[in-house]
XYZ file of C-alpha atoms in Angstrom:
774
model
C -200.924 -13.665 -13.121
C -198.952 -12.213 -10.262
C -197.604 -15.387 -8.562
C -193.968 -16.016 -7.923
C -193.887 -19.722 -9.019
C -194.939 -18.574 -12.465
C -192.621 -15.501 -12.675
C -189.575 -16.373 -10.613
C -188.212 -19.073 -12.985
C -185.477 -16.983 -14.503
C -186.423 -13.740 -16.104
C -183.768 -11.138 -17.107
C -184.075 -7.676 -18.386
C -181.020 -6.071 -19.996
C -181.364 -2.307 -20.076
C -179.192 0.321 -21.549
C -176.844 1.759 -18.932
C -177.908 5.349 -18.038
C -176.323 8.231 -16.307
C -177.566 7.801 -12.703
C -176.123 11.073 -11.415
C -178.841 13.221 -13.018
C -181.739 11.093 -11.623
C -184.261 12.710 -9.345
C -184.933 11.396 -5.912
C -188.201 9.914 -7.113
C -186.515 8.007 -9.943
C -183.820 6.751 -7.609
C -186.462 5.473 -5.215
C -188.391 3.781 -7.975
C -185.162 2.158 -9.244
C -184.306 0.769 -5.855
C -187.740 -0.941 -5.683
C -187.262 -2.168 -9.236
C -183.852 -3.622 -8.478
C -185.366 -5.243 -5.356
C -188.056 -6.945 -7.542
C -190.652 -4.944 -5.588
C -192.653 -4.275 -8.718
C -195.752 -2.961 -6.910
C -193.707 -0.338 -5.153
C -191.670 0.387 -8.373
C -195.028 1.008 -10.228
C -196.063 3.688 -7.674
C -192.642 5.301 -7.797
C -192.446 5.486 -11.664
C -195.957 6.670 -12.085
C -195.385 9.350 -9.508
C -192.073 10.433 -11.229
C -193.646 10.591 -14.680
C -196.671 12.540 -13.407
C -194.852 15.182 -11.361
C -191.510 15.611 -13.336
C -193.081 16.643 -16.609
C -189.958 18.310 -17.950
C -187.652 15.492 -17.108
C -184.679 14.610 -19.142
C -185.664 12.448 -22.162
C -183.084 9.806 -21.139
C -184.540 9.635 -17.632
C -188.079 9.547 -19.045
C -187.325 6.682 -21.368
C -185.725 4.748 -18.478
C -188.808 5.312 -16.322
C -191.246 4.277 -19.065
C -189.244 1.150 -19.847
C -188.983 0.067 -16.273
C -192.593 0.947 -15.523
C -193.852 -1.018 -18.431
C -191.744 -4.010 -17.452
C -193.002 -3.802 -13.830
C -196.686 -3.846 -15.096
C -195.647 -6.823 -17.327
C -194.280 -8.643 -14.227
C -197.472 -7.857 -12.341
C -199.517 -9.201 -15.247
C -201.380 -5.923 -15.512
C -201.677 -6.164 -19.321
C -203.943 -3.124 -19.646
C -201.349 -0.760 -18.125
C -198.490 -2.607 -19.772
C -200.113 -2.001 -23.102
C -200.619 1.762 -22.305
C -196.997 2.273 -21.241
C -195.345 0.195 -24.003
C -197.491 2.090 -26.534
C -196.144 5.465 -25.216
C -192.642 4.104 -25.145
C -192.450 2.834 -28.769
C -194.329 5.845 -30.058
C -192.062 8.442 -28.467
C -188.680 6.715 -28.584
C -187.649 5.337 -31.962
C -184.365 3.950 -30.518
C -186.257 1.833 -27.928
C -184.925 -1.684 -27.168
C -186.300 -4.093 -29.737
C -187.687 -6.297 -27.000
C -190.186 -3.590 -26.188
C -191.900 -4.435 -29.449
C -192.127 -8.048 -28.347
C -193.518 -7.141 -24.868
C -195.917 -4.647 -26.403
C -197.179 -7.268 -28.884
C -197.697 -9.804 -26.055
C -199.583 -7.241 -23.972
C -201.846 -6.373 -26.956
C -202.570 -10.147 -27.584
C -203.399 -10.582 -23.868
C -205.932 -7.804 -24.263
C -207.439 -9.440 -27.365
C -206.082 -6.911 -29.846
C -204.621 -9.334 -32.350
C -204.411 -7.056 -35.349
C -202.375 -4.396 -33.392
C -200.356 -7.265 -31.869
C -199.536 -8.643 -35.315
C -198.050 -5.335 -36.331
C -195.784 -5.172 -33.337
C -194.669 -8.786 -33.838
C -193.799 -7.789 -37.408
C -191.660 -4.887 -36.128
C -189.966 -7.194 -33.714
C -189.240 -9.709 -36.453
C -187.549 -6.982 -38.525
C -185.112 -6.229 -35.737
C -184.685 -9.741 -34.272
C -184.745 -12.128 -37.148
C -183.122 -14.934 -35.208
C -186.065 -15.069 -32.775
C -188.688 -17.058 -34.509
C -191.559 -15.650 -32.394
C -191.761 -12.537 -34.444
C -192.359 -14.240 -37.742
C -194.511 -17.055 -36.380
C -196.994 -14.808 -34.542
C -197.121 -12.364 -37.387
C -198.395 -15.164 -39.642
C -200.658 -16.842 -36.984
C -202.579 -13.680 -36.213
C -203.584 -13.364 -39.908
C -206.115 -16.111 -39.271
C -207.297 -16.960 -35.760
C -209.927 -19.493 -36.727
C -207.780 -22.527 -35.933
C -207.765 -21.638 -32.260
C -211.598 -22.034 -32.129
C -212.137 -25.360 -33.847
C -212.841 -27.187 -30.558
C -214.750 -24.249 -29.001
C -218.107 -26.034 -29.101
C -216.871 -29.277 -27.744
C -215.743 -28.235 -24.168
C -217.561 -26.690 -21.250
C -215.367 -24.725 -18.859
C -216.547 -23.858 -15.291
C -215.119 -21.770 -12.440
C -214.507 -23.920 -9.343
C -215.970 -22.955 -5.916
C -212.705 -23.770 -4.187
C -211.059 -20.532 -5.445
C -210.318 -17.701 -3.076
C -209.694 -13.925 -3.488
C -205.944 -14.680 -3.855
C -204.083 -16.817 -6.382
C -205.182 -20.442 -6.757
C -203.513 -22.532 -9.417
C -201.672 -25.761 -10.519
C -204.057 -28.461 -9.416
C -202.808 -32.093 -9.073
C -204.753 -35.292 -8.534
C -204.321 -36.774 -5.004
C -206.376 -39.562 -3.472
C -209.685 -38.577 -4.988
C -209.104 -34.833 -4.493
C -206.940 -32.009 -5.654
C -203.704 -30.505 -4.218
C -203.199 -27.048 -5.526
C -201.151 -23.857 -4.878
C -202.745 -20.904 -3.093
C -201.842 -17.502 -1.639
C -205.027 -17.479 0.525
C -204.717 -16.731 4.210
C -207.199 -19.013 5.797
C -206.955 -17.277 9.216
C -207.850 -13.922 7.554
C -204.618 -12.422 8.954
C -201.784 -11.960 6.464
C -198.516 -11.927 8.450
C -196.091 -11.811 5.513
C -196.350 -10.619 1.983
C -194.175 -11.102 -1.064
C -192.495 -7.829 -2.101
C -192.956 -8.619 -5.805
C -196.662 -8.025 -5.825
C -197.656 -7.478 -2.180
C -199.533 -10.794 -1.897
C -199.124 -13.532 0.657
C -196.573 -16.306 0.130
C -197.776 -19.479 -1.508
C -198.691 -22.771 0.207
C -200.039 -26.167 -0.816
C -203.736 -26.711 -0.122
C -205.967 -29.809 -0.459
C -209.608 -30.140 -1.614
C -210.331 -33.707 -0.631
C -213.288 -34.567 -2.962
C -213.397 -33.687 -6.610
C -217.011 -34.730 -6.743
C -217.768 -31.712 -4.607
C -216.056 -29.316 -6.989
C -219.091 -28.499 -9.145
C -218.616 -25.469 -11.365
C -220.735 -22.557 -10.197
C -220.969 -20.846 -13.583
C -220.213 -21.286 -17.247
C -217.276 -19.087 -18.192
C -217.133 -19.449 -21.978
C -219.704 -17.985 -24.325
C -218.919 -16.880 -27.785
C -215.879 -18.576 -29.398
C -215.192 -15.858 -31.907
C -216.040 -12.778 -29.871
C -212.477 -11.725 -29.414
C -211.459 -11.772 -33.042
C -212.380 -8.132 -33.709
C -210.756 -6.362 -30.786
C -210.291 -6.169 -27.033
C -212.507 -8.272 -24.831
C -210.328 -8.253 -21.806
C -211.272 -7.333 -18.247
C -212.507 -3.806 -17.593
C -209.486 -1.956 -16.354
C -208.451 1.558 -15.487
C -205.248 3.679 -15.341
C -204.761 3.266 -11.617
C -201.143 2.702 -10.293
C -201.907 -0.841 -9.208
C -203.681 -3.674 -11.167
C -207.402 -3.185 -10.976
C -209.497 -5.465 -8.785
C -213.252 -6.023 -8.827
C -215.266 -4.638 -5.871
C -215.099 -7.041 -2.986
C -218.814 -7.684 -2.920
C -218.718 -8.815 -6.520
C -216.037 -11.469 -5.955
C -217.317 -15.110 -5.655
C -216.446 -16.610 -2.281
C -215.214 -20.230 -1.926
C -218.127 -22.549 -1.267
C -215.958 -25.689 -1.055
C -213.558 -25.879 1.893
C -209.872 -26.469 1.230
C -207.358 -27.258 3.980
C -203.618 -26.804 4.222
C -202.014 -29.888 2.669
C -199.181 -30.344 5.055
C -197.819 -28.736 8.229
C -194.290 -29.957 7.418
C -194.090 -29.120 3.738
C -195.524 -25.589 3.966
C -192.984 -23.059 5.209
C -192.754 -19.274 5.500
C -191.527 -19.146 1.866
C -193.182 -20.274 -1.362
C -194.332 -23.851 -1.896
C -195.399 -24.404 -5.466
C -196.669 -27.068 -7.877
C -196.369 -30.680 -6.737
C -196.628 -34.187 -8.194
C -197.087 -37.588 -6.601
C -195.824 -41.097 -7.164
C -198.611 -43.302 -8.346
C -198.970 -44.998 -4.899
C -198.929 -41.562 -3.238
C -196.030 -42.611 -1.052
C -193.799 -39.786 -2.215
C -194.279 -36.191 -3.288
C -192.062 -34.024 -5.356
C -192.745 -30.195 -4.934
C -191.432 -26.787 -5.750
C -190.109 -24.509 -2.995
C -187.896 -21.469 -2.618
C -184.285 -22.342 -1.808
C -185.086 -23.085 1.808
C -184.695 -26.285 3.688
C -184.057 -27.287 7.333
C -184.425 -23.727 8.490
C -181.818 -22.414 6.115
C -182.252 -20.083 3.133
C -179.711 -19.702 0.363
C -179.352 -17.256 -2.511
C -177.655 -17.260 -5.874
C -174.528 -15.283 -6.595
C -176.652 -12.395 -7.721
C -178.574 -12.381 -4.483
C -181.775 -14.188 -5.583
C -183.495 -16.934 -3.681
C -184.151 -19.365 -6.537
C -186.668 -22.273 -6.837
C -185.684 -25.834 -6.138
C -187.393 -29.249 -6.238
C -187.722 -31.354 -3.177
C -188.808 -34.899 -2.502
C -190.560 -36.132 0.728
C -191.955 -39.415 2.043
C -195.366 -39.904 3.532
C -195.012 -40.366 7.270
C -198.349 -41.306 8.814
C -200.724 -38.418 8.205
C -198.052 -36.023 7.122
C -194.777 -35.933 5.213
C -191.177 -36.127 6.253
C -187.633 -36.863 5.192
C -187.612 -33.736 2.910
C -184.586 -33.787 0.582
C -183.407 -31.673 -2.319
C -183.130 -33.347 -5.768
C -179.459 -33.695 -6.666
C -179.580 -31.577 -9.837
C -180.813 -28.435 -8.067
C -178.469 -25.432 -8.142
C -178.287 -22.222 -6.128
C -177.800 -20.213 -9.282
C -180.758 -21.357 -11.325
C -184.314 -22.463 -10.616
C -185.936 -25.849 -10.976
C -189.669 -26.308 -10.524
C -193.085 -27.470 -11.807
C -192.552 -31.300 -11.458
C -194.543 -33.882 -13.362
C -193.985 -37.650 -13.095
C -194.586 -40.133 -15.921
C -197.300 -42.791 -15.247
C -194.707 -45.390 -14.272
C -192.758 -43.033 -12.039
C -189.616 -43.598 -14.154
C -189.307 -40.093 -15.534
C -189.624 -36.604 -13.956
C -190.479 -33.686 -16.133
C -189.692 -30.274 -14.799
C -188.949 -26.660 -15.759
C -185.658 -24.833 -15.357
C -183.799 -21.773 -16.555
C -180.476 -23.603 -16.241
C -177.736 -22.624 -18.716
C -177.886 -24.160 -22.193
C -181.604 -23.815 -22.729
C -183.495 -22.335 -25.698
C -185.182 -19.401 -23.982
C -186.394 -18.118 -20.573
C -187.483 -21.442 -19.105
C -187.452 -24.901 -20.714
C -188.921 -28.326 -20.014
C -186.495 -30.995 -19.008
C -186.743 -34.720 -18.278
C -184.666 -36.820 -15.911
C -184.641 -40.612 -15.351
C -185.505 -42.060 -11.923
C -184.453 -45.664 -11.217
C -184.353 -47.368 -7.930
C -184.067 -44.155 -5.948
C -181.249 -42.852 -8.207
C -181.597 -39.737 -10.364
C -179.984 -39.442 -13.838
C -178.837 -36.324 -15.592
C -181.545 -33.855 -16.730
C -182.122 -33.669 -20.582
C -183.641 -30.782 -22.409
C -186.722 -31.851 -24.398
C -185.421 -29.985 -27.431
C -186.557 -27.266 -29.839
C -189.726 -29.100 -30.835
C -191.089 -28.261 -27.240
C -188.916 -25.406 -26.066
C -188.754 -21.934 -27.662
C -187.129 -18.565 -27.210
C -190.102 -17.853 -24.789
C -191.071 -19.619 -21.576
C -192.264 -23.285 -21.429
C -193.801 -24.113 -18.019
C -196.153 -26.347 -15.955
C -195.681 -29.756 -17.657
C -198.150 -32.611 -17.103
C -197.875 -36.232 -18.381
C -201.220 -38.002 -18.979
C -201.947 -41.673 -18.587
C -200.602 -42.502 -22.114
C -197.306 -40.737 -21.467
C -197.991 -37.632 -23.503
C -197.169 -34.136 -22.615
C -199.166 -30.973 -21.746
C -197.376 -27.726 -21.020
C -197.896 -23.992 -21.018
C -195.913 -21.699 -23.286
C -195.755 -18.039 -24.479
C -193.290 -18.950 -27.173
C -195.540 -21.181 -29.365
C -198.321 -19.489 -31.244
C -201.392 -18.837 -29.127
C -204.214 -16.595 -28.075
C -202.157 -14.497 -25.696
C -200.135 -14.931 -22.515
C -199.495 -18.477 -21.638
C -201.449 -21.060 -23.725
C -201.711 -24.753 -22.940
C -200.242 -27.186 -25.599
C -200.216 -30.925 -26.218
C -197.495 -33.171 -27.692
C -197.471 -36.963 -28.264
C -194.021 -38.097 -27.121
C -192.014 -40.945 -28.623
C -188.579 -41.418 -27.150
C -188.848 -37.848 -25.666
C -189.499 -36.415 -29.100
C -192.737 -34.563 -30.047
C -192.907 -36.556 -33.281
C -196.231 -35.051 -34.365
C -195.390 -31.515 -33.400
C -197.017 -29.364 -30.823
C -200.816 -28.704 -30.814
C -202.462 -25.616 -29.204
C -205.579 -26.731 -27.292
C -207.470 -23.699 -28.481
C -210.565 -22.035 -26.976
C -212.223 -22.429 -24.532
C -209.385 -24.022 -22.576
C -207.064 -21.258 -23.799
C -207.867 -17.626 -23.739
C -206.160 -14.328 -24.374
C -204.943 -14.372 -20.821
C -202.737 -16.898 -19.014
C -203.851 -20.467 -19.100
C -201.601 -23.167 -17.573
C -201.308 -25.995 -15.109
C -203.633 -28.432 -16.936
C -204.259 -31.968 -15.597
C -206.537 -34.435 -17.390
C -207.395 -38.039 -18.191
C -205.645 -39.749 -21.090
C -208.593 -39.044 -23.400
C -208.838 -35.395 -22.417
C -212.491 -35.914 -21.560
C -212.379 -34.060 -18.184
C -209.808 -32.216 -16.171
C -208.703 -28.986 -14.486
C -206.461 -26.048 -15.296
C -205.501 -22.573 -14.090
C -206.209 -19.196 -15.706
C -206.378 -15.497 -14.896
C -209.044 -14.920 -17.585
C -211.730 -12.372 -17.425
C -214.420 -14.377 -15.740
C -212.345 -15.176 -12.614
C -211.397 -13.023 -9.641
C -208.415 -10.712 -9.592
C -205.665 -13.330 -9.979
C -205.310 -16.945 -10.988
C -208.188 -19.306 -10.472
C -208.730 -23.026 -10.964
C -211.249 -24.171 -13.584
C -212.808 -27.531 -14.618
C -213.428 -28.636 -18.129
C -215.290 -31.421 -19.733
C -215.675 -32.490 -23.347
C -219.190 -32.321 -24.657
C -220.345 -34.101 -27.754
C -220.901 -32.565 -31.128
C -223.131 -35.316 -32.545
C -223.453 -36.440 -36.149
C -226.240 -38.765 -37.272
C -225.324 -41.285 -40.018
C -228.392 -42.620 -41.920
C -228.035 -45.675 -44.193
C -230.772 -45.968 -46.919
C -231.667 -48.183 -49.755
C -230.740 -46.314 -52.886
C -233.772 -47.448 -54.840
C -236.570 -47.346 -52.260
C -235.154 -44.713 -49.923
C -236.072 -46.883 -46.940
C -233.755 -47.161 -43.968
C -231.516 -50.248 -43.753
C -231.472 -51.915 -40.347
C -228.412 -53.782 -39.153
C -225.919 -52.117 -41.587
C -222.406 -51.927 -40.303
C -220.859 -48.394 -40.390
C -217.082 -48.388 -40.328
C -215.744 -45.123 -38.969
C -212.418 -44.241 -40.659
C -210.665 -41.274 -39.052
C -207.738 -39.512 -40.767
C -207.189 -42.640 -42.906
C -207.242 -45.197 -40.060
C -210.078 -47.578 -39.184
C -211.844 -46.904 -35.863
C -214.785 -48.821 -34.549
C -217.806 -50.308 -36.308
C -221.291 -49.219 -35.367
C -224.574 -50.760 -36.446
C -227.702 -48.988 -37.588
C -230.965 -49.464 -35.672
C -234.418 -50.006 -36.925
C -234.485 -46.436 -38.280
C -231.282 -46.984 -40.244
C -229.222 -44.575 -38.097
C -226.327 -44.480 -35.834
C -224.626 -41.543 -34.112
C -221.030 -40.535 -33.361
C -219.297 -37.721 -31.492
C -217.215 -35.698 -33.908
C -213.655 -34.561 -33.186
C -212.234 -31.268 -34.421
C -209.638 -31.067 -37.196
C -210.414 -34.599 -38.485
C -211.104 -36.156 -41.840
C -213.792 -38.869 -41.672
C -214.758 -41.603 -44.116
C -217.960 -43.370 -43.153
C -218.280 -46.751 -44.962
C -221.648 -48.569 -44.919
C -221.470 -52.370 -45.274
C -224.505 -54.685 -45.530
C -224.762 -58.238 -46.995
C -226.583 -58.109 -50.387
C -225.547 -54.514 -50.994
C -222.557 -52.825 -52.548
C -220.499 -50.989 -49.990
C -220.545 -47.167 -50.141
C -218.939 -44.385 -48.269
C -219.357 -40.710 -47.482
C -216.473 -38.287 -46.648
C -216.945 -35.792 -43.891
C -214.512 -33.172 -42.472
C -214.333 -31.014 -39.368
C -211.249 -29.161 -40.583
C -213.461 -26.127 -41.219
C -216.151 -24.672 -39.069
C -219.478 -23.473 -40.407
C -221.841 -21.123 -38.737
C -224.551 -23.794 -39.299
C -222.752 -27.104 -38.547
C -224.006 -30.168 -40.457
C -225.781 -32.572 -38.115
C -226.393 -35.600 -40.360
C -225.090 -37.443 -43.429
C -226.782 -40.134 -45.603
C -225.232 -43.130 -47.237
C -227.202 -44.832 -50.121
C -226.609 -48.530 -50.878
C -227.435 -50.356 -54.094
C -228.357 -54.041 -54.283
C -225.370 -56.113 -55.434
C -224.242 -59.705 -56.196
C -220.787 -58.796 -54.988
C -219.000 -60.344 -51.994
C -217.729 -58.676 -48.906
C -214.308 -59.779 -47.685
C -213.825 -59.047 -43.980
C -211.646 -60.186 -41.192
C -209.579 -59.299 -38.212
C -205.838 -58.888 -37.931
C -204.670 -60.531 -34.698
C -201.368 -60.899 -32.894
C -200.341 -64.589 -33.003
C -198.874 -64.582 -29.497
C -202.120 -63.687 -27.775
C -204.787 -63.408 -30.542
C -205.460 -59.825 -29.544
C -206.672 -57.460 -32.330
C -203.719 -55.591 -33.816
C -204.150 -51.880 -34.393
C -202.159 -49.848 -36.974
C -201.669 -52.585 -39.530
C -201.810 -51.671 -43.249
C -203.999 -54.202 -45.006
C -203.828 -54.209 -48.825
C -206.068 -56.140 -51.200
C -204.584 -56.596 -54.731
C -206.686 -57.692 -57.758
C -204.526 -60.322 -59.411
C -206.041 -59.627 -62.810
C -205.850 -55.799 -62.945
C -203.121 -55.194 -60.321
C -205.279 -52.529 -58.620
C -204.922 -52.173 -54.845
C -207.171 -51.050 -52.046
C -205.692 -50.249 -48.651
C -207.022 -49.753 -45.059
C -205.263 -49.279 -41.774
C -206.799 -51.261 -38.827
C -208.131 -49.639 -35.719
C -208.408 -50.894 -32.214
C -210.672 -53.744 -33.235
C -208.139 -54.963 -35.845
C -210.884 -55.188 -38.457
C -210.974 -54.559 -42.174
C -213.520 -54.894 -45.010
C -213.303 -54.916 -48.775
C -215.810 -55.370 -51.489
C -214.686 -58.079 -53.988
C -215.746 -59.690 -57.279
C -216.525 -63.321 -56.575
C -215.179 -64.208 -60.050
C -211.612 -62.898 -59.425
C -208.487 -63.942 -57.517
C -207.045 -61.581 -54.940
C -203.947 -61.356 -52.766
C -204.234 -60.037 -49.192
C -201.207 -58.498 -47.488
C -200.857 -57.270 -43.912
C -197.785 -55.235 -42.781
C -196.834 -53.091 -39.880
C -193.951 -51.776 -37.801
C -191.960 -54.566 -36.116
C -194.420 -57.145 -37.530
C -193.735 -59.934 -39.958
C -195.685 -59.181 -43.219
C -198.294 -61.844 -43.839
C -199.825 -62.554 -47.276
C -202.774 -64.728 -48.069
C -204.396 -65.727 -51.405
C -208.137 -65.136 -51.757
C -209.536 -67.446 -54.436
C -212.617 -67.134 -56.521
C -216.036 -67.388 -54.727
C -217.924 -68.566 -57.804
C -219.233 -71.896 -56.662
C -220.564 -71.238 -53.162
C -221.489 -67.637 -53.892
C -221.074 -66.522 -50.334
C -222.032 -62.924 -49.685
C -219.558 -62.553 -46.937
C -216.144 -64.196 -46.741
C -214.188 -64.184 -43.435
C -210.414 -64.133 -43.647
C -208.533 -63.393 -40.460
C -204.797 -62.689 -40.500
C -202.311 -63.515 -37.669
C -199.030 -61.625 -37.331
C -195.828 -62.359 -35.559
C -193.912 -59.418 -34.079
C -190.566 -58.538 -32.585
C -190.465 -59.330 -28.875
C -193.172 -62.066 -28.996
C -192.418 -65.073 -26.755
C -193.968 -68.448 -27.532
C -193.922 -71.517 -25.260
C -193.458 -74.608 -27.422
C -196.012 -77.261 -26.433
C -194.511 -80.639 -25.465
C -190.900 -79.365 -25.500
C -190.210 -80.986 -22.156
C -187.144 -82.890 -21.017
C -186.494 -85.900 -18.870
C -184.943 -85.184 -15.494
C -181.247 -84.252 -15.859
C -181.443 -84.810 -19.652
C -181.109 -82.484 -22.576
C -181.924 -84.803 -25.447
C -184.806 -83.945 -27.825
C -187.718 -86.229 -27.144
C -189.908 -87.495 -30.115
C -192.820 -85.321 -29.276
C -190.426 -82.342 -28.883
C -189.036 -82.967 -32.380
C -192.528 -82.736 -33.871
C -193.017 -79.359 -32.099
C -189.661 -78.039 -33.332
C -190.618 -78.915 -36.845
C -193.420 -76.390 -36.520
C -190.755 -73.768 -35.786
C -188.813 -74.912 -38.923
C -191.928 -74.399 -41.029
C -192.432 -70.861 -39.510
C -188.836 -69.812 -40.164
C -189.001 -71.078 -43.668
C -192.186 -69.080 -44.231
C -190.482 -66.028 -42.827
C -186.873 -66.167 -43.935
C -186.225 -62.796 -42.396
C -187.178 -63.949 -38.821
C -184.570 -64.286 -36.072
C -185.316 -66.089 -32.853
C -183.811 -66.818 -29.509
C -184.225 -70.302 -28.077
C -184.805 -69.994 -24.385
C -184.536 -73.104 -22.198
C -185.441 -73.537 -18.556
C -185.100 -76.156 -15.876
C -186.943 -76.999 -12.656
C -185.682 -75.977 -9.326
C -184.106 -79.242 -8.241
C -180.258 -79.308 -8.139
C -178.037 -76.224 -7.743
C -178.463 -72.922 -9.566
C -175.108 -73.476 -11.366
C -175.938 -76.981 -12.467
C -179.416 -75.972 -13.702
C -177.946 -73.059 -15.718
C -175.546 -75.260 -17.498
C -178.192 -77.899 -18.043
C -180.529 -75.293 -19.558
C -177.752 -74.096 -21.823
C -177.304 -77.643 -23.097
C -181.040 -78.036 -23.710
C -181.203 -74.770 -25.594
C -178.167 -75.848 -27.640
C -179.891 -79.199 -28.453
C -182.899 -77.323 -29.842
C -180.534 -75.030 -31.718
C -178.710 -77.938 -33.306
C -181.967 -79.665 -34.264
C -183.132 -76.597 -36.195
C -179.781 -76.303 -37.945
C -179.976 -79.958 -39.062
C -183.368 -79.117 -40.498
C -181.844 -76.405 -42.676
C -182.144 -73.219 -40.615
C -179.128 -70.905 -40.998
C -177.247 -70.606 -37.731
C -177.059 -66.811 -37.947
C -180.862 -66.639 -37.527
C -180.738 -68.410 -34.189
C -179.483 -67.708 -30.641
C -179.564 -70.241 -27.870
C -179.547 -69.322 -24.231
C -180.232 -71.115 -21.015
C -181.921 -69.533 -18.002
C -181.835 -72.265 -15.511
C -184.501 -72.156 -12.839
C -184.816 -68.278 -13.022
C -188.328 -68.254 -14.439
C -190.573 -70.956 -12.893
C -194.038 -71.203 -14.223
C -195.441 -72.375 -10.843
C -194.591 -72.372 -7.177
C -192.240 -75.420 -7.437
C -189.222 -73.572 -6.037
C -186.488 -74.950 -3.809
C -187.923 -77.200 -1.122
C -191.432 -77.145 -2.438
C -193.408 -80.437 -2.340
C -194.461 -80.852 -5.988
C -195.479 -83.693 -8.127
C -193.227 -84.774 -10.972
C -195.746 -83.459 -13.507
C -195.531 -80.044 -11.943
C -191.677 -80.034 -12.076
C -191.837 -81.076 -15.683
C -193.750 -77.930 -16.618
C -190.694 -75.958 -15.701
C -188.330 -78.000 -17.928
C -189.356 -76.307 -21.122
C -188.173 -74.356 -24.124
C -189.570 -71.102 -25.469
C -188.648 -69.095 -28.467
C -188.563 -65.304 -28.648
C -188.708 -63.407 -31.920
C -185.735 -61.037 -32.122
C -186.285 -59.519 -35.551
C -188.936 -59.976 -38.400
C -189.325 -59.266 -42.029
C -192.080 -60.129 -44.426
C -192.925 -63.603 -45.627
C -190.380 -64.450 -48.399
C -187.947 -61.637 -47.356
C -184.558 -62.813 -46.382
C -182.110 -61.082 -44.038
C -179.322 -59.246 -45.693
C -177.213 -58.854 -42.503
C -177.521 -58.646 -38.747
């Protein structure tokens, strides 16, 4: 890719100081273009110098080759970069070690993974502190892991693309806002010296439903394993371009997104607040008609925020953590607009560009925080996106990938990628640059950018959608071989229960398989012994299995099943470990609940069992399961309710007389239930929260509620609850349950609803477990 928003975020090349006095005029001219970041002009100059000055000094030739290779690298002409880096490392044994890295990257971008592996190995020998050398050397020994999802996604080229760069889409009001170097008028008035292309602006395609892919762009998932499959190139001075008549023209109209946001300089990737009232976007260091440069004379990138003003945008302001001496760009907001993720080459990072996050609260910005070494590498991390579940997608050339920038995924917990970083693999990723992905929270559909072979001459926008790799599950009678209708099939994925599906008249049900997943399919039917079949997609076969069969034998056994629910709202609880222990043998069986909270076990009706449910921030619940010898039920239902930290319960009938704080008789009976609960869970701590109605002053009501909370507190202590397990707090009239606020005409019964006490669980442990400290 040859676009500035991708390449201007902080790159540096440290070259050996050479004797400039002996340079020829051609070399001096090429060096001036190189120092000016005019890489297209530099390429012409260096190629001309190397072609005509055959007997040049070796020092000058080395300098010219090094800078020519680097210029091709910056122009994303990987074919010519490979050619020149190959000549450089072959003829100059004292070449800078980074040339091995750049050569390896160019080879990988051209699909030459075996050759790339050798160059990464040479780089690792000379730069052991840079983990990329060792990681990529190992990765390119086996490329299969990048193709595990290759049959599950369909990628298509979008008709909104132009003959110039189009990239970094973002959802906006049913359409896509994206970055483009197109010149809609057909007249290019200004070009960017770096690569002689127009400056970038924001464009808008208003209807995603009109963006139908015009061709499939992914065919054979393993075609590139044996050698180069990159775009047909040549040895011309400038990057090759397909004949104009062969380039697909846009068939879906895009319009300039904003007259006020687009300027004569670059406007780059943007993100929007969830109500679309504000936009945060990337721009060169230019605002209010003034352009500023860094101390070394470079116009860096900055982040700006603007408000929607009618049909356009206004009140454009810089974000406060921008700096003239480093770049900030590629913004992405969290689903609640409380965090902004962005990219910067500010001092203190791990590599070229890193991903940062900054808090946003009430219009105030916090201090940016680096996402750490789990995300950021010695390379470049760019183009973050946060999905609806708060998880991160980003592009990187520092994590192991297929070449160039690849797109990665990380589940975030407290800003930490606690499960590591996952390469999305083919066909979303390719040997070229793939970046700027946006998607729904299930990664079912979305859009991304790439300069892969099937596009035009630069970056293009692609759509993707997940297609199903189906697996048929057949449940059969083990003796007769006949299909069993109405059998439940529990899907267990990577050790955790998922949903239950039921077989039809033909004894079958179907699921869509996911890559890199271990499955356990459990068939359950009354009158039969349960049975299961293991299935894995961790490996890929040339002839994928399309069905599995589960055989069930008749049985006099009993099926124990139930649902784990949250006591506060009776919603199914996911992620709970349910253990069944045989009281006679001590043997245990364990399942982890899925979204339906369900579990199933096969039990002997003549034995006693203990059932235990436990989970993070949940009070462990245990239940005895007695013998089922007398009634001989084939299915025993046993639901489990769980209390969790943060749960708030309103105590029925804990109401107070007007201006009183004494415990009424019906309130005492309700508080006795709390006593029983806290005795069952000795490790539980609670806060007693008391409220008043709106009559009287705020100060009076606050004091009255504190007395009421204290009255409930004292009652529980008299019943034997340790004071350290209780907190009492009054909230006055701050949280009314109805509209009976000051001056409202309400009946006494309505006011009484606000004179209540709740309890909130502050901490939990299992039943029978006592607190050892606070």
